[in-house]
């Protein structure tokens, strides 16, 4: 145990005096600190006075304070330093600005050193006082633990008393058996009664002897119980001094008294059981067991008594400590002064609360008024809604007889393509075609019936019937034409193809007339085009100072009417075996952009919106306003969407003249001149300048490209045209990618029934020649364009890392960059016959759906991603974990 606080406070002997000389106190400071002036002995007779400290008197007067509070020790030391030593040193150094003698300097230095030692001793006393306080707290915690042990012992006593009560129940059971025996005896004859009485008399003689011994045992039990009670009373008197355990000991007394009453009941039961001599021996055994349990209980009480004695000693020590703590608490009385200010704060708070209540009442009144106004508004709104619903029902009744919506989208798309073919072949006029388009647009019943009725008629008769149906009708929606380089699933390289198809289908469902214009590539997936046929007409377009013919093909893709332009140009622009990556891409797509606008002009189309996508069709915007709007194709507004600002299609300004644009006029900073190379033109910049509205694939990406890092040189142009620039989040066609209805999958499945996913995984392994020995082996999928932006170095690393970790890897994609394509062809040849790795270096729509459905994990290692449809498709169709290795 640590030393008491009184033994750890430094005495006056430990404090070093500043001077040996004694003098009378001249100044007094708080806590009894006296300051004594010391007059130096000098021969010159000057009145230089140094203040010294009688440390012996300070220690004697403040020893109580030091032992009472560590805080007083600190304050005393500060008073000695600030009130005594420093002023004395200052006076000694500043007397009349004169120099001190060597004697005076030595005295001054000695005084400072002694004061520093005294301060050190006082700080040590402060530390010891804090340690004593911590020891007191530790002893309190120890005492609480011992009290908890006593409570556990008492709980064990409760359990033993319960066992005794069970013995009582057993005795009652024996009584019931004896009662049954008595009833049987009364039912027997006199002879048996006589014999039994004779036997009973003999047994009674024996039982009296046993009873006598049993009585002795009961008497001894009584005396022991009395002793036990006396011990309990002594324990009660000892525990009464224990303040924090009064309630526990009271419960112990109640339990002990209950034990005494149970023992008395047991004694009474034993007296009654004396008459039951046949069962007395067993009762003795049970009683002996009960007695042993009572002795165990006695031992528990003895140990509890000893622990209580120890607790009382600890309490006495705590009382001493408490007295010291009381002294410490007295030093905190100064804090009470702050309570006066807190009372004032309370009063001000009460005033504020009253004001708040008044404000709340006013707010409640205003809320009630507002609620009444809202109710009136809701009532008027409901009346308006009822009126609107009635008007809608009337309009539906009026149009139900004329409109039909039971035909598939492909039917109406084929009908539109037929009408456009008649226009291009000069079989009907543009005005008649416009009227017929409006009938198809509205899905009019009469034109549907006429088309069905004309199946067996020749073309001339059909045209005459259709012309009779023409009538002026208001267009139900917008006429939108998409001019793009991709469209899924027939011509897809990346997400652009998905967006063009998905957006077109959605707009068509909303009642708008949507048409798509694409180049007719030789490498398209022609099996995805329905009713593909060539129109018996050609469209001439200007390029390189000449007119070139273009063959127009029509068909439907995913229910959308699509026009395919096949240029009759000696360079065979779109017969290259790939979509992008040619040396003359700038010429290829500038030719296509002008041919598409020429087709719209010659077909007499009047679209409301022309929507062009990425740099490949960005030429449409300047061509439309510079060349075709003056020719009469002026009904539309231009919308340009840039899906990735990484690709801008820049080229020499001289190449712009091939499509008929004025290169000198457009190669200006406010037109199409590239912001980084002034001798080049930038198609994306031209589309930003000439379009009515510019969009990109997400709001976040729209913010990024307006910065120097994300804009790839176009940030200043975008900021200049910020009013017409916005980001719209991309989406996917949930009908096409829904695994429950996906026709590309071998087995359809859903989130509620994932069995089909395992079957798709097994089917894809068979088709690609991968090992199926281990069904639990994870399959990692990757579908991407192999370009630097997509993180091709990470894809290569993932292939080898997946194989190293015991997985399978499937890659689907190709690269327009020649050296990247060749590098991955080398990797594909390396793993050509491998049982766990497969690389398919092309795009296959049906295989992409199968990979999404079969994969357990999907990697998307893009360096950056404007929006990213791959992870959305992966989440919807695979329920796999898409691993995003990019900075988005």
PDB file of N, CA, C and O in Angstrom, residues 50-79:
ATOM      1  N   UNK A  50      17.786  43.372  -0.592  1.00  0.00           N
ATOM      2  CA  UNK A  50      17.357  42.160  -1.326  1.00  0.00           C
ATOM      3  C   UNK A  50      16.295  41.438  -0.512  1.00  0.00           C
ATOM      4  O   UNK A  50      16.442  41.274   0.693  1.00  0.00           O
ATOM      5  N   UNK A  51      15.271  41.039  -1.174  1.00  0.00           N
ATOM      6  CA  UNK A  51      14.175  40.307  -0.519  1.00  0.00           C
ATOM      7  C   UNK A  51      14.513  38.830  -0.458  1.00  0.00           C
ATOM      8  O   UNK A  51      14.877  38.222  -1.452  1.00  0.00           O
ATOM      9  N   UNK A  52      14.442  38.273   0.756  1.00  0.00           N
ATOM     10  CA  UNK A  52      14.743  36.842   0.944  1.00  0.00           C
ATOM     11  C   UNK A  52      13.537  36.152   1.539  1.00  0.00           C
ATOM     12  O   UNK A  52      12.608  36.797   1.999  1.00  0.00           O
ATOM     13  N   UNK A  53      13.599  34.841   1.536  1.00  0.00           N
ATOM     14  CA  UNK A  53      12.443  34.031   1.961  1.00  0.00           C
ATOM     15  C   UNK A  53      12.847  33.149   3.120  1.00  0.00           C
ATOM     16  O   UNK A  53      13.853  32.453   3.072  1.00  0.00           O
ATOM     17  N   UNK A  54      12.086  33.238   4.178  1.00  0.00           N
ATOM     18  CA  UNK A  54      12.269  32.311   5.287  1.00  0.00           C
ATOM     19  C   UNK A  54      11.481  31.041   4.944  1.00  0.00           C
ATOM     20  O   UNK A  54      10.296  30.931   5.247  1.00  0.00           O
ATOM     21  N   UNK A  55      12.123  30.084   4.288  1.00  0.00           N
ATOM     22  CA  UNK A  55      11.418  28.892   3.795  1.00  0.00           C
ATOM     23  C   UNK A  55      10.963  28.008   4.943  1.00  0.00           C
ATOM     24  O   UNK A  55       9.954  27.310   4.854  1.00  0.00           O
ATOM     25  N   UNK A  56      11.729  28.044   6.068  1.00  0.00           N
ATOM     26  CA  UNK A  56      11.314  27.234   7.200  1.00  0.00           C
ATOM     27  C   UNK A  56       9.942  27.645   7.678  1.00  0.00           C
ATOM     28  O   UNK A  56       9.053  26.826   7.911  1.00  0.00           O
ATOM     29  N   UNK A  57       9.717  28.991   7.856  1.00  0.00           N
ATOM     30  CA  UNK A  57       8.401  29.472   8.296  1.00  0.00           C
ATOM     31  C   UNK A  57       7.327  29.175   7.271  1.00  0.00           C
ATOM     32  O   UNK A  57       6.183  28.851   7.602  1.00  0.00           O
ATOM     33  N   UNK A  58       7.677  29.300   5.964  1.00  0.00           N
ATOM     34  CA  UNK A  58       6.681  29.017   4.916  1.00  0.00           C
ATOM     35  C   UNK A  58       6.244  27.573   4.978  1.00  0.00           C
ATOM     36  O   UNK A  58       5.068  27.258   4.905  1.00  0.00           O
ATOM     37  N   UNK A  59       7.208  26.660   5.125  1.00  0.00           N
ATOM     38  CA  UNK A  59       6.874  25.237   5.148  1.00  0.00           C
ATOM     39  C   UNK A  59       6.023  24.895   6.352  1.00  0.00           C
ATOM     40  O   UNK A  59       5.074  24.111   6.268  1.00  0.00           O
ATOM     41  N   UNK A  60       6.364  25.499   7.562  1.00  0.00           N
ATOM     42  CA  UNK A  60       5.593  25.197   8.762  1.00  0.00           C
ATOM     43  C   UNK A  60       4.178  25.735   8.652  1.00  0.00           C
ATOM     44  O   UNK A  60       3.215  25.081   9.064  1.00  0.00           O
ATOM     45  N   UNK A  61       4.013  26.927   8.110  1.00  0.00           N
ATOM     46  CA  UNK A  61       2.682  27.538   8.058  1.00  0.00           C
ATOM     47  C   UNK A  61       1.816  26.898   6.972  1.00  0.00           C
ATOM     48  O   UNK A  61       0.593  26.926   7.062  1.00  0.00           O
ATOM     49  N   UNK A  62       2.446  26.348   5.937  1.00  0.00           N
ATOM     50  CA  UNK A  62       1.652  25.849   4.802  1.00  0.00           C
ATOM     51  C   UNK A  62       1.682  24.332   4.683  1.00  0.00           C
ATOM     52  O   UNK A  62       1.259  23.793   3.669  1.00  0.00           O
ATOM     53  N   UNK A  63       2.184  23.630   5.689  1.00  0.00           N
ATOM     54  CA  UNK A  63       2.226  22.173   5.589  1.00  0.00           C
ATOM     55  C   UNK A  63       0.834  21.584   5.492  1.00  0.00           C
ATOM     56  O   UNK A  63       0.597  20.622   4.768  1.00  0.00           O
ATOM     57  N   UNK A  64      -0.127  22.177   6.248  1.00  0.00           N
ATOM     58  CA  UNK A  64      -1.516  21.675   6.157  1.00  0.00           C
ATOM     59  C   UNK A  64      -2.094  21.879   4.767  1.00  0.00           C
ATOM     60  O   UNK A  64      -2.773  21.012   4.230  1.00  0.00           O
ATOM     61  N   UNK A  65      -1.786  23.017   4.214  1.00  0.00           N
ATOM     62  CA  UNK A  65      -2.307  23.307   2.870  1.00  0.00           C
ATOM     63  C   UNK A  65      -1.686  22.381   1.842  1.00  0.00           C
ATOM     64  O   UNK A  65      -2.362  21.900   0.927  1.00  0.00           O
ATOM     65  N   UNK A  66      -0.398  22.086   1.975  1.00  0.00           N
ATOM     66  CA  UNK A  66       0.253  21.201   1.020  1.00  0.00           C
ATOM     67  C   UNK A  66      -0.307  19.800   1.094  1.00  0.00           C
ATOM     68  O   UNK A  66      -0.469  19.119   0.088  1.00  0.00           O
ATOM     69  N   UNK A  67      -0.596  19.319   2.303  1.00  0.00           N
ATOM     70  CA  UNK A  67      -1.153  17.972   2.447  1.00  0.00           C
ATOM     71  C   UNK A  67      -2.599  17.923   2.029  1.00  0.00           C
ATOM     72  O   UNK A  67      -3.114  16.868   1.707  1.00  0.00           O
ATOM     73  N   UNK A  68      -3.275  19.051   2.065  1.00  0.00           N
ATOM     74  CA  UNK A  68      -4.702  19.043   1.737  1.00  0.00           C
ATOM     75  C   UNK A  68      -4.951  19.095   0.249  1.00  0.00           C
ATOM     76  O   UNK A  68      -5.869  18.479  -0.242  1.00  0.00           O
ATOM     77  N   UNK A  69      -4.164  19.811  -0.498  1.00  0.00           N
ATOM     78  CA  UNK A  69      -4.520  20.032  -1.912  1.00  0.00           C
ATOM     79  C   UNK A  69      -3.258  20.187  -2.738  1.00  0.00           C
ATOM     80  O   UNK A  69      -2.398  20.966  -2.402  1.00  0.00           O
ATOM     81  N   UNK A  70      -3.194  19.404  -3.806  1.00  0.00           N
ATOM     82  CA  UNK A  70      -2.090  19.568  -4.749  1.00  0.00           C
ATOM     83  C   UNK A  70      -2.191  20.894  -5.461  1.00  0.00           C
ATOM     84  O   UNK A  70      -1.207  21.484  -5.860  1.00  0.00           O
ATOM     85  N   UNK A  71      -3.419  21.388  -5.615  1.00  0.00           N
ATOM     86  CA  UNK A  71      -3.619  22.688  -6.266  1.00  0.00           C
ATOM     87  C   UNK A  71      -3.040  23.807  -5.440  1.00  0.00           C
ATOM     88  O   UNK A  71      -2.491  24.771  -5.957  1.00  0.00           O
ATOM     89  N   UNK A  72      -3.156  23.700  -4.064  1.00  0.00           N
ATOM     90  CA  UNK A  72      -2.568  24.726  -3.181  1.00  0.00           C
ATOM     91  C   UNK A  72      -1.055  24.725  -3.300  1.00  0.00           C
ATOM     92  O   UNK A  72      -0.404  25.778  -3.244  1.00  0.00           O
ATOM     93  N   UNK A  73      -0.480  23.524  -3.478  1.00  0.00           N
ATOM     94  CA  UNK A  73       0.970  23.440  -3.618  1.00  0.00           C
ATOM     95  C   UNK A  73       1.423  24.203  -4.851  1.00  0.00           C
ATOM     96  O   UNK A  73       2.390  24.949  -4.834  1.00  0.00           O
ATOM     97  N   UNK A  74       0.673  24.002  -5.942  1.00  0.00           N
ATOM     98  CA  UNK A  74       1.051  24.683  -7.187  1.00  0.00           C
ATOM     99  C   UNK A  74       0.900  26.190  -7.039  1.00  0.00           C
ATOM    100  O   UNK A  74       1.747  26.957  -7.483  1.00  0.00           O
ATOM    101  N   UNK A  75      -0.204  26.621  -6.401  1.00  0.00           N
ATOM    102  CA  UNK A  75      -0.401  28.065  -6.242  1.00  0.00           C
ATOM    103  C   UNK A  75       0.661  28.671  -5.338  1.00  0.00           C
ATOM    104  O   UNK A  75       1.131  29.785  -5.548  1.00  0.00           O
ATOM    105  N   UNK A  76       1.047  27.911  -4.279  1.00  0.00           N
ATOM    106  CA  UNK A  76       2.066  28.435  -3.364  1.00  0.00           C
ATOM    107  C   UNK A  76       3.396  28.616  -4.087  1.00  0.00           C
ATOM    108  O   UNK A  76       4.083  29.627  -3.919  1.00  0.00           O
ATOM    109  N   UNK A  77       3.735  27.593  -4.916  1.00  0.00           N
ATOM    110  CA  UNK A  77       5.002  27.707  -5.654  1.00  0.00           C
ATOM    111  C   UNK A  77       4.973  28.887  -6.608  1.00  0.00           C
ATOM    112  O   UNK A  77       5.968  29.597  -6.770  1.00  0.00           O
ATOM    113  N   UNK A  78       3.822  29.111  -7.255  1.00  0.00           N
ATOM    114  CA  UNK A  78       3.710  30.241  -8.182  1.00  0.00           C
ATOM    115  C   UNK A  78       3.829  31.558  -7.429  1.00  0.00           C
ATOM    116  O   UNK A  78       4.419  32.528  -7.904  1.00  0.00           O
ATOM    117  N   UNK A  79       3.247  31.605  -6.197  1.00  0.00           N
ATOM    118  CA  UNK A  79       3.346  32.836  -5.411  1.00  0.00           C
ATOM    119  C   UNK A  79       4.791  33.119  -5.015  1.00  0.00           C
ATOM    120  O   UNK A  79       5.243  34.266  -5.001  1.00  0.00           O
TER     121      UNK A  79
END
